[in-house]
Amino acid sequence: MTAKTILMQLLHKLGTFQSARRHMVCVLQLQLFEYFENNFVFSHIHSPDESQPLHFHSYLYTPGPTAEPTIRLARRSSTDEDGLALGLGLKASADPSISTLLGDLSGRLSENTLLTFE
C-alpha cells in the first residue's frame, strides 16, 4: 500500500468517525510519519488536541541485536478531516466561490465550444 493510499483510506474512514463524534488513532512508526511530513503538506498538523478526530501516534522501534527490541512513543499529533484533505492537496479552499469555479471552467473551454449569438 502506498503512502497516499494509506492517507486516502484514513480520509474516507475519518468522515464516519467525525460524524459519530469518535476519535481515530493511527499507530505507526516514526519513519512513516516523517515520510508523510516530507512528501505531503503536514505543516498544519500540530500537537495533539482532544477536539480533533484523527490522532497520529508515532512510535520509534529499535531492534535489539542482543537485547529485547524496544518500542517508544516518539510523537503525537492530530488533525481533522479538512486538515487531512489539505495535506493530500485535495482541498485548497473548503468553499470556493462561484466566480472561482466559473473562471476555472471558462479557462478550459475552447472558442469552438462557447455559445455565441450571431
XYZ file of C-alpha atoms in Angstrom:
118
model
C 0.000 0.000 0.000
C 1.430 3.410 -0.904
C 1.557 6.350 1.492
C -1.078 8.249 -0.478
C -3.376 5.198 -0.451
C -2.996 4.940 3.314
C -3.883 8.608 3.776
C -6.835 8.342 1.362
C -8.193 5.350 3.293
C -7.847 7.316 6.528
C -9.675 10.238 4.939
C -12.578 8.029 3.832
C -12.926 6.417 7.267
C -12.456 9.676 9.153
C -15.771 11.108 7.959
C -17.601 8.271 9.693
C -15.655 8.743 12.913
C -16.117 12.507 12.819
C -19.886 12.268 12.307
C -20.127 9.815 15.228
C -18.001 12.164 17.362
C -15.379 9.478 17.897
C -11.607 9.578 17.672
C -9.483 7.556 15.274
C -5.950 6.735 16.393
C -3.429 5.791 13.726
C -0.462 3.986 15.257
C 2.608 3.993 13.015
C 6.371 4.002 13.028
C 8.094 7.355 13.244
C 9.785 6.813 9.858
C 6.405 6.562 8.108
C 5.118 9.727 9.780
C 8.306 11.546 8.766
C 7.751 10.289 5.205
C 4.240 11.804 5.329
C 5.714 15.106 6.548
C 8.325 15.185 3.784
C 6.039 14.204 0.893
C 2.701 15.777 1.822
C 1.607 19.088 3.322
C 1.717 18.232 7.020
C 2.886 21.626 8.344
C -0.588 22.363 9.755
C -0.797 19.062 11.667
C 0.021 20.020 15.200
C 0.418 18.666 18.705
C -2.500 16.567 19.958
C -5.815 18.288 20.558
C -8.699 16.346 22.093
C -11.183 18.149 19.833
C -9.526 16.726 16.695
C -10.895 13.361 15.481
C -7.678 11.939 13.940
C -4.661 11.268 16.143
C -1.290 10.018 14.943
C 0.823 8.126 17.485
C 4.318 7.727 16.069
C 6.492 5.089 17.689
C 10.220 4.576 17.435
C 11.078 0.907 17.027
C 14.595 -0.100 17.957
C 15.531 -3.690 17.182
C 17.958 -5.064 19.702
C 20.655 -7.369 18.306
C 21.457 -8.744 21.749
C 18.668 -7.326 23.913
C 14.920 -7.194 23.536
C 13.589 -4.804 20.870
C 12.076 -1.610 22.246
C 9.103 0.466 21.182
C 8.861 4.038 22.443
C 6.233 6.714 21.789
C 8.111 9.401 19.864
C 5.428 11.887 18.821
C 1.714 12.542 19.000
C -0.186 14.844 16.650
C -3.739 15.374 15.477
C -5.900 16.867 12.736
C -9.433 16.739 11.346
C -10.947 15.706 8.016
C -10.287 19.067 6.372
C -6.691 19.062 7.607
C -6.042 15.607 6.196
C -7.627 16.576 2.859
C -5.479 19.707 2.788
C -2.414 17.557 3.466
C -3.271 15.426 0.447
C -3.799 18.516 -1.696
C -7.489 17.755 -2.212
C -8.957 20.962 -0.847
C -7.300 24.261 -1.474
C -10.385 26.010 -0.184
C -13.264 24.413 1.641
C -15.869 26.553 -0.128
C -14.783 28.003 -3.485
C -16.719 30.982 -4.767
C -18.838 30.792 -7.918
C -16.507 33.233 -9.684
C -13.548 30.929 -8.992
C -15.431 27.953 -10.410
C -16.576 29.882 -13.488
C -13.044 31.159 -14.062
C -11.642 27.626 -13.918
C -14.309 26.253 -16.254
C -14.124 29.069 -18.794
C -10.351 28.644 -18.964
C -10.838 25.030 -20.042
C -13.318 25.798 -22.822
C -12.081 26.442 -26.315
C -13.574 29.090 -28.581
C -15.340 26.356 -30.603
C -17.373 25.187 -27.612
C -18.557 28.600 -26.465
C -22.114 29.579 -27.309
C -22.176 32.669 -29.494
C -25.116 34.515 -30.971
C -24.550 35.845 -34.458
